[in-house]
Amino acid sequence: VQLQASGGGLVQAGGSLRLSCAASVNLFNFHVMGWYRQAPGKEREWLADITEGGRSNYADSVMDRFTITRDSAKKAWYLQIDRLKPEDTAVYYCNADGARNYRGRVYWGQGTQVTVSS
């Protein structure tokens, strides 16, 4: 299983970005799909996740600006980030917990850099 994160870049504060995570297998092979980020000098932080059934969960700190969605047909999930702030600068990682034949395994994408200028 491979996860490919993309969509990061340099954005001005107040702007928006849509991060994508493309999976090499169908999404029904995952129990939960999510996003994390890691800023320089900080621990990796959970942001949001979405279940195979479509239920989403968010960290309190981002729930008013971040939206997670998934597209089973494209084998991908997304993180829409609105009203970007300089403190959103980090490497963003997608993550998935395996189900069915992949049960018990955890997968990570390689990360995509988001830099927000003030």
Coordinates of N, CA, C and O in Angstrom, one line a residue:
V1 N 0.9 -1.2 0.0 CA 0.0 0.0 0.0 C 0.9 1.2 0.0 O 1.8 1.3 0.8
Q2 N 0.6 2.2 -0.9 CA 1.3 3.4 -0.9 C 0.3 4.6 -0.8 O -0.8 4.5 -1.4
L3 N 0.7 5.6 -0.1 CA -0.1 6.8 0.0 C 0.7 8.0 -0.5 O 1.9 8.1 -0.1
Q4 N 0.2 8.8 -1.4 CA 0.9 9.9 -2.0 C 0.2 11.2 -1.7 O -0.9 11.5 -2.2
A5 N 0.8 12.0 -0.8 CA 0.3 13.3 -0.4 C 0.7 14.4 -1.4 O 1.9 14.3 -1.9
S6 N -0.1 15.3 -1.7 CA 0.2 16.4 -2.6 C -0.6 17.6 -2.3 O -1.6 17.5 -1.5
G7 N -0.3 18.7 -3.0 CA -1.1 19.9 -2.8 C -0.6 21.0 -2.0 O -1.2 22.1 -1.9
G8 N 0.5 20.7 -1.3 CA 1.1 21.8 -0.5 C 1.8 22.9 -1.3 O 1.8 22.8 -2.6
G9 N 2.2 23.9 -0.7 CA 2.9 25.0 -1.4 C 3.0 26.2 -0.5 O 2.8 26.1 0.7
L10 N 3.4 27.3 -1.1 CA 3.6 28.6 -0.4 C 2.3 29.4 -0.6 O 1.9 29.7 -1.8
V11 N 1.7 29.8 0.4 CA 0.4 30.5 0.3 C 0.5 31.7 1.3 O 1.1 31.6 2.4
Q12 N -0.2 32.8 0.9 CA -0.3 33.9 1.8 C -1.4 33.7 2.9 O -2.3 32.9 2.7
A13 N -1.2 34.3 4.0 CA -2.2 34.2 5.1 C -3.5 34.6 4.6 O -3.6 35.6 3.9
G14 N -4.5 33.8 5.0 CA -5.9 34.1 4.6 C -6.3 33.3 3.4 O -7.5 33.2 3.0
G15 N -5.4 32.7 2.7 CA -5.7 31.9 1.5 C -6.1 30.5 1.9 O -6.4 30.2 3.0
S16 N -6.3 29.7 0.8 CA -6.8 28.3 1.0 C -5.9 27.3 0.2 O -5.2 27.7 -0.7
L17 N -5.9 26.1 0.7 CA -5.2 25.0 0.0 C -6.1 23.8 0.1 O -6.8 23.6 1.1
R18 N -5.9 22.9 -0.9 CA -6.6 21.6 -0.8 C -5.5 20.5 -0.9 O -4.9 20.4 -2.0
L19 N -5.3 19.8 0.1 CA -4.3 18.7 0.1 C -5.0 17.4 -0.4 O -6.2 17.2 0.0
S20 N -4.3 16.6 -1.1 CA -4.8 15.4 -1.6 C -3.9 14.2 -1.1 O -2.7 14.4 -0.9
C21 N -4.6 13.1 -0.9 CA -3.8 11.9 -0.5 C -4.4 10.8 -1.4 O -5.5 10.4 -1.3
A22 N -3.6 10.3 -2.3 CA -3.9 9.2 -3.3 C -3.4 7.9 -2.8 O -2.2 7.8 -2.4
A23 N -4.3 6.9 -2.7 CA -4.0 5.6 -2.3 C -3.8 4.6 -3.4 O -4.4 4.8 -4.5
S24 N -3.0 3.6 -3.2 CA -2.7 2.7 -4.3 C -3.7 1.5 -4.2 O -3.7 0.7 -5.1
V25 N -4.6 1.5 -3.2 CA -5.7 0.5 -3.1 C -7.0 1.2 -2.9 O -7.0 2.4 -2.5
N26 N -8.1 0.5 -3.0 CA -9.4 1.0 -2.8 C -9.6 1.4 -1.4 O -9.0 0.8 -0.4
L27 N -10.4 2.5 -1.1 CA -10.5 3.0 0.2 C -11.2 2.1 1.2 O -11.1 2.2 2.4
F28 N -12.0 1.1 0.6 CA -12.6 0.2 1.5 C -11.6 -0.7 2.3 O -12.0 -1.5 3.2
N29 N -10.4 -0.6 1.9 CA -9.3 -1.3 2.6 C -8.8 -0.6 3.8 O -7.9 -1.1 4.5
F30 N -9.4 0.6 4.1 CA -9.0 1.4 5.2 C -10.2 1.6 6.2 O -11.3 1.9 5.7
H31 N -9.9 1.5 7.4 CA -10.9 1.7 8.4 C -11.1 3.2 8.7 O -12.2 3.7 8.8
V32 N -10.0 3.9 8.8 CA -10.0 5.4 9.0 C -8.9 6.0 8.1 O -7.8 5.4 8.0
M33 N -9.2 7.2 7.6 CA -8.2 7.9 6.8 C -8.0 9.3 7.4 O -9.1 9.9 7.8
G34 N -6.8 9.8 7.5 CA -6.7 11.0 8.2 C -5.5 11.9 7.7 O -4.8 11.5 6.8
W35 N -5.4 13.0 8.5 CA -4.3 13.9 8.2 C -3.7 14.3 9.5 O -4.4 14.5 10.5
Y36 N -2.4 14.5 9.5 CA -1.6 15.0 10.6 C -0.7 16.1 10.0 O -0.5 16.2 8.8
R37 N -0.1 16.8 10.9 CA 1.0 17.8 10.5 C 2.1 17.8 11.6 O 1.9 17.5 12.7
Q38 N 3.2 18.2 11.1 CA 4.4 18.4 12.0 C 5.1 19.7 11.6 O 5.6 19.8 10.5
A39 N 5.1 20.6 12.6 CA 5.8 21.9 12.4 C 7.2 21.7 12.9 O 7.5 20.8 13.8
P40 N 8.1 22.5 12.5 CA 9.5 22.4 12.9 C 9.6 22.5 14.5 O 9.1 23.4 15.1
G41 N 10.3 21.6 15.0 CA 10.5 21.5 16.5 C 9.3 21.1 17.3 O 9.4 21.1 18.5
K42 N 8.3 20.6 16.6 CA 7.1 20.2 17.3 C 6.8 18.8 17.0 O 7.2 18.2 16.1
E43 N 5.9 18.2 17.9 CA 5.5 16.8 17.6 C 4.4 16.8 16.5 O 3.8 17.7 16.3
R44 N 4.3 15.6 16.0 CA 3.3 15.4 15.0 C 1.9 15.5 15.6 O 1.6 15.0 16.7
E45 N 1.0 16.3 14.9 CA -0.3 16.6 15.5 C -1.4 16.1 14.6 O -1.4 16.3 13.4
W46 N -2.3 15.4 15.2 CA -3.5 14.9 14.5 C -4.4 16.0 14.2 O -4.7 16.9 15.0
L47 N -4.9 16.1 13.0 CA -5.8 17.1 12.5 C -7.3 16.7 12.3 O -8.2 17.3 12.8
A48 N -7.4 15.6 11.6 CA -8.8 15.2 11.2 C -8.7 13.8 10.6 O -7.7 13.3 10.2
D49 N -9.9 13.1 10.7 CA -10.0 11.8 10.0 C -11.4 11.6 9.6 O -12.3 12.3 10.0
I50 N -11.5 10.6 8.7 CA -12.8 10.3 8.1 C -12.9 8.7 8.0 O -11.9 8.1 7.6
T51 N -14.0 8.2 8.4 CA -14.1 6.7 8.4 C -14.5 6.3 7.0 O -15.0 7.0 6.2
E52 N -14.5 5.0 6.8 CA -14.9 4.4 5.6 C -16.4 4.7 5.3 O -16.8 4.9 4.2
G53 N -17.1 4.8 6.4 CA -18.6 5.2 6.3 C -18.8 6.7 6.1 O -20.0 7.1 5.9
G54 N -17.8 7.5 6.1 CA -17.9 8.9 5.9 C -18.0 9.8 7.1 O -18.2 11.0 6.9
R55 N -17.9 9.3 8.3 CA -18.0 10.1 9.5 C -16.7 10.8 9.7 O -15.6 10.2 9.7
S56 N -16.7 12.1 9.9 CA -15.5 12.9 10.1 C -15.3 13.4 11.5 O -16.3 13.6 12.2
N57 N -14.0 13.5 11.9 CA -13.7 14.0 13.2 C -12.6 15.0 13.0 O -11.7 14.9 12.2
Y58 N -12.5 16.0 13.9 CA -11.6 17.1 13.8 C -11.0 17.4 15.2 O -11.6 17.3 16.2
A59 N -9.7 17.9 15.1 CA -9.1 18.4 16.3 C -9.8 19.8 16.6 O -10.2 20.5 15.6
D60 N -10.0 20.1 17.8 CA -10.7 21.3 18.2 C -10.1 22.5 17.6 O -10.7 23.5 17.2
S61 N -8.7 22.5 17.5 CA -8.0 23.7 17.1 C -8.2 24.0 15.6 O -7.9 25.1 15.2
V62 N -8.7 23.1 14.8 CA -8.8 23.3 13.3 C -10.2 23.1 12.8 O -10.4 23.3 11.6
M63 N -11.1 22.7 13.6 CA -12.4 22.3 13.1 C -13.2 23.4 12.4 O -14.1 23.1 11.6
D64 N -12.9 24.6 12.7 CA -13.6 25.7 12.0 C -13.0 26.1 10.7 O -13.6 26.9 9.9
R65 N -11.8 25.6 10.3 CA -11.1 26.0 9.1 C -10.8 24.8 8.2 O -10.4 25.0 7.0
F66 N -10.8 23.6 8.7 CA -10.3 22.4 8.0 C -11.5 21.5 7.7 O -12.4 21.3 8.5
T67 N -11.5 20.9 6.5 CA -12.6 20.0 6.1 C -12.0 18.8 5.4 O -11.2 19.0 4.4
I68 N -12.3 17.6 5.9 CA -11.8 16.4 5.3 C -12.9 15.7 4.5 O -14.1 15.7 5.0
T69 N -12.6 15.3 3.3 CA -13.5 14.6 2.5 C -12.8 13.4 1.8 O -11.6 13.3 1.9
R70 N -13.6 12.6 1.2 CA -13.0 11.4 0.5 C -13.7 11.2 -0.8 O -14.9 11.5 -0.9
D71 N -13.1 10.5 -1.7 CA -13.6 10.2 -3.0 C -13.2 8.7 -3.3 O -12.1 8.5 -3.7
S72 N -14.1 7.8 -3.0 CA -13.8 6.4 -3.2 C -13.4 6.1 -4.6 O -12.6 5.2 -4.9
A73 N -14.1 6.7 -5.6 CA -13.9 6.4 -7.0 C -12.4 6.8 -7.4 O -11.8 6.1 -8.2
K74 N -11.9 7.8 -6.8 CA -10.6 8.3 -7.1 C -9.5 7.7 -6.1 O -8.3 8.0 -6.2
K75 N -10.0 6.9 -5.2 CA -9.1 6.3 -4.2 C -8.3 7.4 -3.5 O -7.0 7.3 -3.4
A76 N -9.0 8.4 -3.0 CA -8.3 9.6 -2.5 C -9.1 10.2 -1.4 O -10.3 10.1 -1.4
W77 N -8.4 10.9 -0.5 CA -9.1 11.8 0.5 C -8.3 13.1 0.5 O -7.2 13.2 0.0
Y78 N -9.0 14.1 1.0 CA -8.6 15.5 0.9 C -8.7 16.3 2.2 O -9.5 15.9 3.1
L79 N -7.9 17.3 2.3 CA -8.0 18.2 3.4 C -8.1 19.6 2.8 O -7.1 20.1 2.3
Q80 N -9.2 20.2 3.0 CA -9.4 21.6 2.6 C -9.0 22.5 3.8 O -9.6 22.3 4.9
I81 N -8.1 23.4 3.5 CA -7.7 24.3 4.6 C -8.0 25.7 4.2 O -7.5 26.2 3.2
D82 N -8.9 26.4 4.9 CA -9.3 27.8 4.6 C -8.7 28.7 5.7 O -8.3 28.4 6.8
R83 N -8.7 30.0 5.3 CA -8.2 31.1 6.2 C -6.8 30.7 6.8 O -6.7 30.7 8.0
L84 N -5.9 30.3 5.9 CA -4.6 29.9 6.4 C -3.9 30.9 7.3 O -4.0 32.1 7.0
K85 N -3.2 30.4 8.3 CA -2.5 31.2 9.2 C -1.0 30.8 9.2 O -0.7 29.7 8.8
P86 N -0.1 31.7 9.5 CA 1.3 31.4 9.5 C 1.6 30.2 10.4 O 2.5 29.4 10.1
E87 N 0.9 30.0 11.4 CA 1.1 28.9 12.3 C 0.6 27.5 11.7 O 0.8 26.5 12.3
D88 N 0.0 27.6 10.6 CA -0.3 26.4 9.8 C 0.9 25.8 9.1 O 0.8 24.7 8.5
T89 N 1.9 26.6 9.0 CA 3.1 26.1 8.4 C 3.7 24.8 9.0 O 3.9 24.7 10.2
A90 N 3.8 23.8 8.1 CA 4.1 22.5 8.6 C 4.2 21.5 7.4 O 3.8 21.9 6.3
V91 N 4.8 20.3 7.7 CA 4.6 19.2 6.7 C 3.4 18.5 7.1 O 3.2 18.1 8.3
Y92 N 2.5 18.3 6.1 CA 1.3 17.6 6.3 C 1.3 16.2 5.8 O 1.8 16.0 4.6
Y93 N 0.9 15.3 6.6 CA 1.0 13.8 6.3 C -0.4 13.2 6.3 O -1.2 13.5 7.1
C94 N -0.6 12.4 5.3 CA -1.9 11.6 5.3 C -1.5 10.2 5.9 O -0.4 9.8 5.9
N95 N -2.6 9.6 6.4 CA -2.4 8.4 7.2 C -3.7 7.5 7.0 O -4.8 8.1 6.8
A96 N -3.5 6.3 7.1 CA -4.7 5.4 7.0 C -4.5 4.1 7.9 O -3.4 3.6 7.9
D97 N -5.5 3.7 8.5 CA -5.5 2.5 9.3 C -6.2 1.4 8.4 O -7.3 1.5 8.0
G98 N -5.4 0.3 8.3 CA -5.9 -0.8 7.4 C -7.1 -1.5 7.9 O -7.3 -1.6 9.1
A99 N -7.8 -2.0 7.0 CA -9.0 -2.9 7.3 C -8.9 -4.1 6.4 O -8.1 -4.2 5.5
R100 N -9.8 -5.1 6.7 CA -9.8 -6.3 5.9 C -8.4 -7.0 5.8 O -7.8 -7.2 6.8
N101 N -7.9 -7.2 4.6 CA -6.6 -7.9 4.5 C -5.5 -7.0 5.0 O -4.4 -7.6 5.2
Y102 N -5.7 -5.8 5.3 CA -4.7 -4.9 5.8 C -4.9 -4.5 7.2 O -4.3 -3.6 7.8
R103 N -5.8 -5.2 7.9 CA -6.1 -5.0 9.3 C -4.9 -5.0 10.2 O -4.0 -5.8 10.1
G104 N -4.9 -4.0 11.1 CA -3.8 -3.9 12.0 C -2.6 -3.1 11.5 O -1.6 -2.9 12.3
R105 N -2.6 -2.7 10.3 CA -1.5 -2.0 9.7 C -1.8 -0.5 9.6 O -3.0 -0.1 9.4
V106 N -0.8 0.3 9.7 CA -0.9 1.8 9.6 C 0.0 2.3 8.5 O 1.1 1.9 8.5
Y107 N -0.6 3.1 7.7 CA 0.2 3.6 6.5 C 0.3 5.1 6.5 O -0.6 5.8 7.0
W108 N 1.4 5.6 6.0 CA 1.7 7.0 6.0 C 2.1 7.5 4.6 O 2.9 6.7 3.9
G109 N 1.7 8.6 4.2 CA 2.2 9.3 3.0 C 3.5 10.0 3.3 O 3.9 10.1 4.5
Q110 N 4.1 10.5 2.3 CA 5.5 11.0 2.5 C 5.5 12.5 3.0 O 6.5 13.0 3.4
G111 N 4.3 13.1 3.0 CA 4.3 14.5 3.5 C 4.3 15.5 2.4 O 5.0 15.3 1.4
T112 N 3.6 16.6 2.6 CA 3.6 17.7 1.7 C 3.8 19.0 2.5 O 3.1 19.2 3.5
Q113 N 4.7 19.8 2.1 CA 5.0 21.0 2.8 C 4.0 22.1 2.5 O 3.7 22.5 1.4
V114 N 3.5 22.7 3.6 CA 2.6 23.9 3.5 C 3.4 25.0 4.2 O 3.7 24.9 5.4
T115 N 3.6 26.1 3.5 CA 4.2 27.3 4.1 C 3.3 28.5 3.9 O 2.8 28.8 2.8
V116 N 3.0 29.1 5.0 CA 2.0 30.3 5.0 C 2.8 31.5 5.4 O 3.4 31.6 6.4
S117 N 2.8 32.5 4.5 CA 3.5 33.7 4.7 C 2.6 34.8 5.3 O 1.4 34.8 4.9
S118 N 3.1 35.6 6.1 CA 2.2 36.6 6.8 C 2.2 37.9 5.9 O 2.9 38.1 5.0

